[in-house]
Short mmCIF file of C-alpha atoms in Angstrom, two decimals:
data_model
loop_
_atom_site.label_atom_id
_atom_site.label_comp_id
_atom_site.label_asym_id
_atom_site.label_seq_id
_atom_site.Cartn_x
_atom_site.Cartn_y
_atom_site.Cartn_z
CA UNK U 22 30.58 81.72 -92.96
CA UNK U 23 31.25 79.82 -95.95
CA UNK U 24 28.45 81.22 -98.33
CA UNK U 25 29.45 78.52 -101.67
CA UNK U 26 26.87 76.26 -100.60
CA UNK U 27 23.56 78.56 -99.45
CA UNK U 28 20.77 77.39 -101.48
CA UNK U 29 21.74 74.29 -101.33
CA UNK U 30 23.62 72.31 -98.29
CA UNK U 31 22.07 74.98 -95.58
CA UNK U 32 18.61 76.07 -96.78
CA UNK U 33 16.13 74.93 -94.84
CA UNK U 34 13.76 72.14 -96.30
CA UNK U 35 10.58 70.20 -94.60
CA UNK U 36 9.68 66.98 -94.86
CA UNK U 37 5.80 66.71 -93.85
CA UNK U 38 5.29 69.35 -91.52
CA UNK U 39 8.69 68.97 -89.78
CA UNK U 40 11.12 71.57 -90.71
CA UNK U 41 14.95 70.93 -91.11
CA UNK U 42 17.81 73.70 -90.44
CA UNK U 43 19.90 72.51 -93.57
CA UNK U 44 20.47 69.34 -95.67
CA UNK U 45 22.77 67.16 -93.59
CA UNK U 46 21.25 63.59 -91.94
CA UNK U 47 23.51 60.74 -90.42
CA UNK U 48 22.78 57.57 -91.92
CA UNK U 49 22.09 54.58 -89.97
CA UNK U 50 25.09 52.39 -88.95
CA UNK U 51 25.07 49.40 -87.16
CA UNK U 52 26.86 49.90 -83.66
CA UNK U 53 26.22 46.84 -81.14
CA UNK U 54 26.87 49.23 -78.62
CA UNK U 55 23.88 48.58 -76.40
CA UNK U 56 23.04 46.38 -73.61
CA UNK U 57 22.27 42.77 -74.39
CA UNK U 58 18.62 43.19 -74.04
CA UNK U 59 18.81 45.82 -76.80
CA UNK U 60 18.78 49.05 -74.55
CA UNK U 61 20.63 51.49 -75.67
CA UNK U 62 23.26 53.08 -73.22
CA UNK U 63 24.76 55.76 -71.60
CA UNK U 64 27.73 55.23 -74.80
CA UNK U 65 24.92 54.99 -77.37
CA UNK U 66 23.48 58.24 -75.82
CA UNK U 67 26.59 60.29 -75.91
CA UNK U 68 27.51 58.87 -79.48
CA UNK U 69 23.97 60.44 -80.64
CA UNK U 70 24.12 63.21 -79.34
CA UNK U 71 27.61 64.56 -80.21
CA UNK U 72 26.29 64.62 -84.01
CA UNK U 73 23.67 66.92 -83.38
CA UNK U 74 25.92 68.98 -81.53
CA UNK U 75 28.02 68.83 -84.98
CA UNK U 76 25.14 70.52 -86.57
CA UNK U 77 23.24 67.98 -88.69
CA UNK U 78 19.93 68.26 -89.39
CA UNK U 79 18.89 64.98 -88.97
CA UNK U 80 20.43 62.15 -86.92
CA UNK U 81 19.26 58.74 -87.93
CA UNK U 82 19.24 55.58 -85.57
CA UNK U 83 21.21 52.45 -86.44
CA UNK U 84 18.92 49.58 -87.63
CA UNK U 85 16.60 49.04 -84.31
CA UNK U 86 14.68 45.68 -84.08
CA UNK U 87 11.14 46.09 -83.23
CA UNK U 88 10.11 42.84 -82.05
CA UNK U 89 11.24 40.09 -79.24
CA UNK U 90 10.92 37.04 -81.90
CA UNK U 91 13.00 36.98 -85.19
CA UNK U 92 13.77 40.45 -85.96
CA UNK U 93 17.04 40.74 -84.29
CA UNK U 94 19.88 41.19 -86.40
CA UNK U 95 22.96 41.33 -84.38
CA UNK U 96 24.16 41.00 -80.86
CA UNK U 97 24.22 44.35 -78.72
CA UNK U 98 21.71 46.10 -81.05
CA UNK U 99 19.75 48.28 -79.69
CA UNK U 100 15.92 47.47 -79.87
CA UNK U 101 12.54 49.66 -79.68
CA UNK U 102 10.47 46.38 -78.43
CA UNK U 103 9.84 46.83 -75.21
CA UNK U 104 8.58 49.58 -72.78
CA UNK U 105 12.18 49.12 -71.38
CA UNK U 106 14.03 50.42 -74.71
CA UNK U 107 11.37 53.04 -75.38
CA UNK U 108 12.23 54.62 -71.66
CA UNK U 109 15.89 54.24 -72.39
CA UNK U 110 15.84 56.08 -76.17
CA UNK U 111 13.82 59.64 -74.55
CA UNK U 112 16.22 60.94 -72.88
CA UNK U 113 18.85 60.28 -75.96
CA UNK U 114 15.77 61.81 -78.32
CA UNK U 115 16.01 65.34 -75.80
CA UNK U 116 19.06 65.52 -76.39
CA UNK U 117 19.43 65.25 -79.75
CA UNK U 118 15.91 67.74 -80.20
CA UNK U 119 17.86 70.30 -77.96
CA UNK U 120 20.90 70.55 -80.53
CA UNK U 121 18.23 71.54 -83.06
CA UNK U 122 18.13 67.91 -84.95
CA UNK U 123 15.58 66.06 -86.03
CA UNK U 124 15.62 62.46 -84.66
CA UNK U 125 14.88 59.87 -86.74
CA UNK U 126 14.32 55.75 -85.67
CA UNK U 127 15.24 53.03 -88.12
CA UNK U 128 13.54 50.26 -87.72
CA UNK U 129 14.99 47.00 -89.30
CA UNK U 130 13.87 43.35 -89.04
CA UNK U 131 16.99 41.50 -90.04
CA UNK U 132 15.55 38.31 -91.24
CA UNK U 133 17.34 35.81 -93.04
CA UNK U 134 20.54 38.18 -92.74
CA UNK U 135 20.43 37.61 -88.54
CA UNK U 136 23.75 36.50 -87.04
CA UNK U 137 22.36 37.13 -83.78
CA UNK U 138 19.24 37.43 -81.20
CA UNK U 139 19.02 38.04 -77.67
CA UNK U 140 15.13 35.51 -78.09
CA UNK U 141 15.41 33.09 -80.78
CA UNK U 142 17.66 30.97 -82.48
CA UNK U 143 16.84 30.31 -85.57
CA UNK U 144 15.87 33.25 -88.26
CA UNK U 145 13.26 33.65 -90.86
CA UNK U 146 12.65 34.53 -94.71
CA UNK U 147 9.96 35.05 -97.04
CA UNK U 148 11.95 31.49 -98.62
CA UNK U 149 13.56 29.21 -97.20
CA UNK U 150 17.26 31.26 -97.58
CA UNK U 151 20.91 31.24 -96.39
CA UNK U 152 22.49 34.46 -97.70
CA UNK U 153 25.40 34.02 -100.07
CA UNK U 154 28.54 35.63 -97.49
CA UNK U 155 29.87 34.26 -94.11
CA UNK U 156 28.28 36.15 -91.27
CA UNK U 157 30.51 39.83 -90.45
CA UNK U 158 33.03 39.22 -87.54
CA UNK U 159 33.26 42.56 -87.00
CA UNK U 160 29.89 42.49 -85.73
CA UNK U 161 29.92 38.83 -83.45
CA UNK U 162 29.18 36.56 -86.22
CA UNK U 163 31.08 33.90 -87.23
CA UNK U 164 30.60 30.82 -90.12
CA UNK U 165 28.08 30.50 -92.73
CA UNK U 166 24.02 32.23 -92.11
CA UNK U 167 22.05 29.20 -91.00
CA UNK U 168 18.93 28.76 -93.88
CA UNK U 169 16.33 30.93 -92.63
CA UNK U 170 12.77 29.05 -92.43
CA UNK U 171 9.98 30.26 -94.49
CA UNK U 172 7.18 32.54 -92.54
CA UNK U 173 3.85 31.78 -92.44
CA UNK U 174 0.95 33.54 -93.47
CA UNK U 175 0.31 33.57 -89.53
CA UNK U 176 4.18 34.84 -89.38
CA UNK U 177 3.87 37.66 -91.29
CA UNK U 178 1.04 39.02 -89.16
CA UNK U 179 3.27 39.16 -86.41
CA UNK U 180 5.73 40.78 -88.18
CA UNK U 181 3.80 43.21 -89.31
CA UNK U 182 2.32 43.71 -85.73
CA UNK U 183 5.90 44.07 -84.47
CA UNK U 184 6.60 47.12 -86.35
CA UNK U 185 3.09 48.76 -85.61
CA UNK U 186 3.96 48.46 -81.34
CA UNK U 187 7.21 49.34 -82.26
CA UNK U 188 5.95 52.35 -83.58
CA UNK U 189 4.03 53.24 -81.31
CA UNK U 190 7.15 53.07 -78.62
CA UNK U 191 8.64 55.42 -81.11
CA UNK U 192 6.40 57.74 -80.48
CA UNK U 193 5.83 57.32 -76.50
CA UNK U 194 10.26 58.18 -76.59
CA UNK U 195 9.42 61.33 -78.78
CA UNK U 196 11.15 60.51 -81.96
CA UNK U 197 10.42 62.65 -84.77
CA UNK U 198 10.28 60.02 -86.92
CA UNK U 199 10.27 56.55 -88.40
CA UNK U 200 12.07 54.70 -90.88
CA UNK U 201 11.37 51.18 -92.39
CA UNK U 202 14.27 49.58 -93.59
CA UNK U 203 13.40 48.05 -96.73
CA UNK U 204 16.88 47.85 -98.21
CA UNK U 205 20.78 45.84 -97.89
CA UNK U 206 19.08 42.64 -97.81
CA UNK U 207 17.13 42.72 -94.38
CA UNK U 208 13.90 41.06 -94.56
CA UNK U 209 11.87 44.25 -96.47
CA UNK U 210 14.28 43.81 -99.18
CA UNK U 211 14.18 40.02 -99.10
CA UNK U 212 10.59 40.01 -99.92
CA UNK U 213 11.20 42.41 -102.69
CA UNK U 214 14.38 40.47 -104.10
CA UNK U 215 12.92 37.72 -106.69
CA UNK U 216 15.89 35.75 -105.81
CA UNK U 217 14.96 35.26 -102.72
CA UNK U 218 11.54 35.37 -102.66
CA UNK U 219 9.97 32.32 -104.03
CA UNK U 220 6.38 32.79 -102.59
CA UNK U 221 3.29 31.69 -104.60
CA UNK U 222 0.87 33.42 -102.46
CA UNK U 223 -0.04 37.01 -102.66
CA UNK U 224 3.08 37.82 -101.44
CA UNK U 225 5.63 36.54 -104.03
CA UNK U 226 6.02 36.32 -107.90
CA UNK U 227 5.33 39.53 -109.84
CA UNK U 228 7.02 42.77 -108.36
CA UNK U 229 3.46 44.21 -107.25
CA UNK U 230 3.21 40.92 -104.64
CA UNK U 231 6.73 41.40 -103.21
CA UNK U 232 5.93 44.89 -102.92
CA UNK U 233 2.51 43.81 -101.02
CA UNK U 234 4.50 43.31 -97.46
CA UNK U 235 6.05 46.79 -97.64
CA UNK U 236 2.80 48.87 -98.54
CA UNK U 237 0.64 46.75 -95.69
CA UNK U 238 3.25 47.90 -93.17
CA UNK U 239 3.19 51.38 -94.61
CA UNK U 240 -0.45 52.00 -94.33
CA UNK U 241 -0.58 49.80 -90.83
CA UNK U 242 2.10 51.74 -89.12
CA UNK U 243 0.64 55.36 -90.42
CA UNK U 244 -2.78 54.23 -88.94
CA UNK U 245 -1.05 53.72 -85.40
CA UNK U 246 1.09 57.01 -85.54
CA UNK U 247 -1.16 59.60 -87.15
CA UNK U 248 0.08 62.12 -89.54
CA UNK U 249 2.33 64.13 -87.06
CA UNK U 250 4.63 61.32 -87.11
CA UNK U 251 7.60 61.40 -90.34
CA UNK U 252 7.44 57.94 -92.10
CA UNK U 253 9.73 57.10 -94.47
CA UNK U 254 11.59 53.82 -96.26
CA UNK U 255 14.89 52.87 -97.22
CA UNK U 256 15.71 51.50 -100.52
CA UNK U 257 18.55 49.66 -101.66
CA UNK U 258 19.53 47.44 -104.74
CA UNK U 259 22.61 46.36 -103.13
CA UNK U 260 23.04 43.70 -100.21
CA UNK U 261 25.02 43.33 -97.03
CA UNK U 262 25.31 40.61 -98.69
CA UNK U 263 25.49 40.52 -101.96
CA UNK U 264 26.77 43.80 -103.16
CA UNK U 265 26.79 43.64 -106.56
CA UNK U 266 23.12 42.98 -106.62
CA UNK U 267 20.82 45.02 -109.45
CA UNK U 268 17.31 45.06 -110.27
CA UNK U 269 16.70 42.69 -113.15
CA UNK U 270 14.22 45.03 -114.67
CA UNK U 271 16.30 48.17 -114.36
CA UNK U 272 14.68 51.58 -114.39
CA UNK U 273 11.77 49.27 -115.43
CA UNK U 274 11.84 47.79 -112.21
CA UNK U 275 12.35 51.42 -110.45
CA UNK U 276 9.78 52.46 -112.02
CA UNK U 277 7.02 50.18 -110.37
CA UNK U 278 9.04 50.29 -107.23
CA UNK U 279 9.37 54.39 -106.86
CA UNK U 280 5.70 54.56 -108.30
CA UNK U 281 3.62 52.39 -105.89
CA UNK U 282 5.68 53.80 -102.80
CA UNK U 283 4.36 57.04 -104.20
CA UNK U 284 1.14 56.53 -103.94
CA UNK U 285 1.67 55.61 -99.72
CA UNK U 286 1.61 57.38 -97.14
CA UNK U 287 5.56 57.70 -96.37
CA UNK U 288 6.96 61.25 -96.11
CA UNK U 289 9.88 60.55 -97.60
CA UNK U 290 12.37 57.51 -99.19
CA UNK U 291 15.86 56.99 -98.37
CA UNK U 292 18.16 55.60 -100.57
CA UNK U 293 21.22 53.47 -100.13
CA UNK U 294 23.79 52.96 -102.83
CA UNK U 295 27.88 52.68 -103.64
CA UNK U 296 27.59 55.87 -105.12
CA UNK U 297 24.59 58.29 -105.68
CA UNK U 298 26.08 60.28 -108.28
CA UNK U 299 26.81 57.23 -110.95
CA UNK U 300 23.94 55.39 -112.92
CA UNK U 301 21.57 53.06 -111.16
CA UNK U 302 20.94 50.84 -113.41
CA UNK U 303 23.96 50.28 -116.16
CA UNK U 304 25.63 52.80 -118.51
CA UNK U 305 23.30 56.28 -119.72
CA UNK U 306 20.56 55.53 -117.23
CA UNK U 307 19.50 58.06 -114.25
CA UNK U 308 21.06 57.19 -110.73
CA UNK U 309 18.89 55.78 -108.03
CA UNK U 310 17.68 59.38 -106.91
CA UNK U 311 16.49 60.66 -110.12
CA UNK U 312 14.91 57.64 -110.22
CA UNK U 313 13.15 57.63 -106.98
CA UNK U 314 12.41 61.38 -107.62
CA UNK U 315 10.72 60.82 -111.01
CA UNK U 316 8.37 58.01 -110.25
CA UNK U 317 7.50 59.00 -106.47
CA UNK U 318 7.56 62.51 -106.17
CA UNK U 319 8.15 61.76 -102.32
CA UNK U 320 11.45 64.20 -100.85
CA UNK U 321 14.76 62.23 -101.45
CA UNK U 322 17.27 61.33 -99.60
CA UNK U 323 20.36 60.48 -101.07
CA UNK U 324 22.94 58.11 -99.21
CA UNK U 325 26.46 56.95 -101.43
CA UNK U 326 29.93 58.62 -101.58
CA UNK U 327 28.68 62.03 -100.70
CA UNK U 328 31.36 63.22 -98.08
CA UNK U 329 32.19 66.01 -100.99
CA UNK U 330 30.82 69.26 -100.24
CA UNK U 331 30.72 70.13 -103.29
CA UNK U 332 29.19 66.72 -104.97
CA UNK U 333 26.61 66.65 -102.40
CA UNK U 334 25.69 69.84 -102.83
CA UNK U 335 26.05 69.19 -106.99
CA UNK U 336 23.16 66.68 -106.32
CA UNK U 337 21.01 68.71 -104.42
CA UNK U 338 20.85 71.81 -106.90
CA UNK U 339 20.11 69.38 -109.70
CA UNK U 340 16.92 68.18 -108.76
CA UNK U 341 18.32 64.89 -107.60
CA UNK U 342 17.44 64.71 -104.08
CA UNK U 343 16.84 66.79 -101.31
CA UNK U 344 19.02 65.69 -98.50
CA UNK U 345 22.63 64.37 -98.09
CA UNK U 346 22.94 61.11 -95.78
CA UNK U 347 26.73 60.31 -94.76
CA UNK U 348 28.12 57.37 -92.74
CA UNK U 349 31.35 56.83 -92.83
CA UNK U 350 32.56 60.77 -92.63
CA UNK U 351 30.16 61.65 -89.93
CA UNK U 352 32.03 59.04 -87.97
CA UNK U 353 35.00 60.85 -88.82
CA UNK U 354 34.09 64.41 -88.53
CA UNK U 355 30.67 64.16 -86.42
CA UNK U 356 30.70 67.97 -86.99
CA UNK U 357 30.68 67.88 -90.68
CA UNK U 358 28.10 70.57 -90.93
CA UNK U 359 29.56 73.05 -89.18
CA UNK U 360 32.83 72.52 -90.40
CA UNK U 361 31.61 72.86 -94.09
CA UNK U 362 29.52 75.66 -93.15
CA UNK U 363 32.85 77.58 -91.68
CA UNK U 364 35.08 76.82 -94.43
CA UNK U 365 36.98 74.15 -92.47
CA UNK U 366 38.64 71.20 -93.39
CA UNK U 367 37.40 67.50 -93.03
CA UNK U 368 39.17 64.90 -91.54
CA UNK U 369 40.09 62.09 -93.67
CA UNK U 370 38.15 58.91 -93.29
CA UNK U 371 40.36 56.19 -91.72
CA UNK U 372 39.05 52.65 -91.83
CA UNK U 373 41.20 51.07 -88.92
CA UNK U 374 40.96 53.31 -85.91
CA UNK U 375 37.22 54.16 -86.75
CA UNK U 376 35.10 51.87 -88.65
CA UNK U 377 34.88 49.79 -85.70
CA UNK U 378 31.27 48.57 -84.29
CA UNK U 379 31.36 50.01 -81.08
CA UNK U 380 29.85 53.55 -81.00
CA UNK U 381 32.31 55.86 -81.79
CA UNK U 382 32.51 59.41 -79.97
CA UNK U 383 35.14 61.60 -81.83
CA UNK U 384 35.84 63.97 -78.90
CA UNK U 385 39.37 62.47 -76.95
CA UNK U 386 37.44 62.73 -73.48
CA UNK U 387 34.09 61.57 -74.05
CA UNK U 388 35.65 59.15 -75.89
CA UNK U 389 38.10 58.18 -73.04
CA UNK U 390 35.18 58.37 -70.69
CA UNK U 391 32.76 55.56 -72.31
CA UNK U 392 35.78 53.47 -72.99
CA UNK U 393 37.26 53.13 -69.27
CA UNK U 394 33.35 53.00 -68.68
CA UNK U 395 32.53 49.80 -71.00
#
């Protein structure tokens, strides 16, 4: 057993009352693996599955739209908006909970960054907006975003009641928990982004308004779960598209962000960045996760150029955060925690034979299996 990294990568931590066997969580990636309808399938199962069998702690879901109206990001995501999808995510939730992981549903409304939907054709915004990059081909887009339309008051109700019955289908499949996906430019994170949000109701202008959509959603979808269920956020300054995006106010900006999310009811916040180890907001200020740790006091989760061992583990003994999300390198080495944990080596990361959007299963046969199977 490789003992360098006890105390940090492998000692147990909780989050709420849910208790997790070491530090390692897959990240959400977007796979457009399920059926048209959204339901995930007998690929998407196996492709779960094999990374709690590689000993993470945590697996996350890919961003799952909640609702059957604008939330839809891409074509062949998987949804949690029906009774359908629910039915079709328990037995992939078993499965992963048998492994010993903890499984966690993201749920994403895509907004003005959708390039496709199974129900509507046109997409939404808290602004009338057309992000600033061509729609991703890897993923079934093609051409410029359409300009999203601006949602109503009446609209943002039924957003807002899309998450909470989502939710509550998260909870009917067994997940362990739930994560809002406020970050990388999906609607959350457009109402938050002053450049996009040109409200001049309650929901726009100062940073406390665009914050107002993501606390309402926070308190309505704890009311509907109860305290058993983990609720977290994800948190971004960068966009799919637009990734050289910053806060204009900095760690100013952090903290009123970090601060008010504090004072909800989420269990934890996730962060997504380039790289979690560098500063967040220019040269000689704290990264992202200090940040988020300082001014919320809420259990970290770091996400950025972490497939080092030894940098992860770097950032956990510092105070930074207290759990490691990787992307990329699970999809290359799905068993990344038991390979660090024997002393083994990792496989290195290649772009063109697996950063593709299908779901990838790393094992030749199961591999073989869903492909002659698609």
């Amino acid at each position: 057993m490789n003992v360098r990294y006890e105390g940090t990568l492998f000692d147990q931590e909780h989050i709420s009352n849910h208790i997790f066997k070491n530090r390692y969580i897959v990240g959400p990636m977007t796979r457009v693996s399920s059926e048209a309808d959204g339901t995930p399938n007998e690929r998407v199962h196996r492709y779960y599955e094999r990374f709690a069998r590689g000993g993470f702690a945590a697996v996350m879901t890919e961003g799952t739209y909640p609702d059957m109206m604008y939330s839809q990001g891409y074509e062949n995501q998987a949804g949690l908006a029906t009774e359908k999808h629910a039915e079709a995510w328990a037995p992939i939730v078993r499965d992963v909970q048998a492994h010993g992981a903890k499984m966690i549903v993201q749920l994403m409304h895509a907004g003005g960054q959708s390039q496709g939907n199974y129900y509507k054709d046109t997409s939404v915004a808290p602004s009338p907006f057309q992000p600033p990059k061509p729609m991703v081909e890897v993923y079934g887009g093609q051409g410029d975003f359409p300009v999203a339309k601006e949602l109503t008051r009446d609209d943002i109700e039924d957003v807002k009641d899309g998450f909470v019955q989502s939710a509550r289908y998260a909870v009917s499949a067994g997940f362990d928990g739930i994560e809002l996906h406020g970050a990388n430019g999906y609607l959350l994170d457009q109402f938050l982004s002053e450049n996009i949000n040109k409200r001049e109701d309650e929901y726009g202008g100062s940073i406390e308004n665009r914050l107002r959509l993501l606390v309402e959603l926070i308190d309505d979808v704890r009311d509907a779960v109860g305290e058993q269920m983990m609720l977290g956020i994800r948190i971004s300054q960068l966009k799919a598209t637009n990734g050289t995006y910053k806060w204009p106010g900095g760690e100013k900006d952090a903290e009123v962000i970090f601060s008010t999310l504090g004072k909800t009811s989420v269990d934890f916040i996730h962060l997504s960045d380039d790289d979690a180890t560098t500063p967040g907001f220019g040269e000689g200020t704290m990264t992202m996760s200090e940040a988020a740790k300082k001014y919320s006091g809420k259990p970290i989760i770091a996400c950025g150029n972490l497939s080092d061992p030894e940098v992860a583990a770097q950032l956990i003994s510092d105070g930074q955060s207290d759990f490691v999300a990787i992307a990329r390198q699970a999809l290359a080495n799905p068993d990344t925690p038991n390979r660090v944990l024997e002393n083994q080596p990792l496989d290195a990361f290649d772009a063109g034979s697996i950063m593709k959007p299908k779901a990838y299963v790393k094992d030749h046969e199961l591999d073989q299996t869903l492909t002659e199977n698609d």
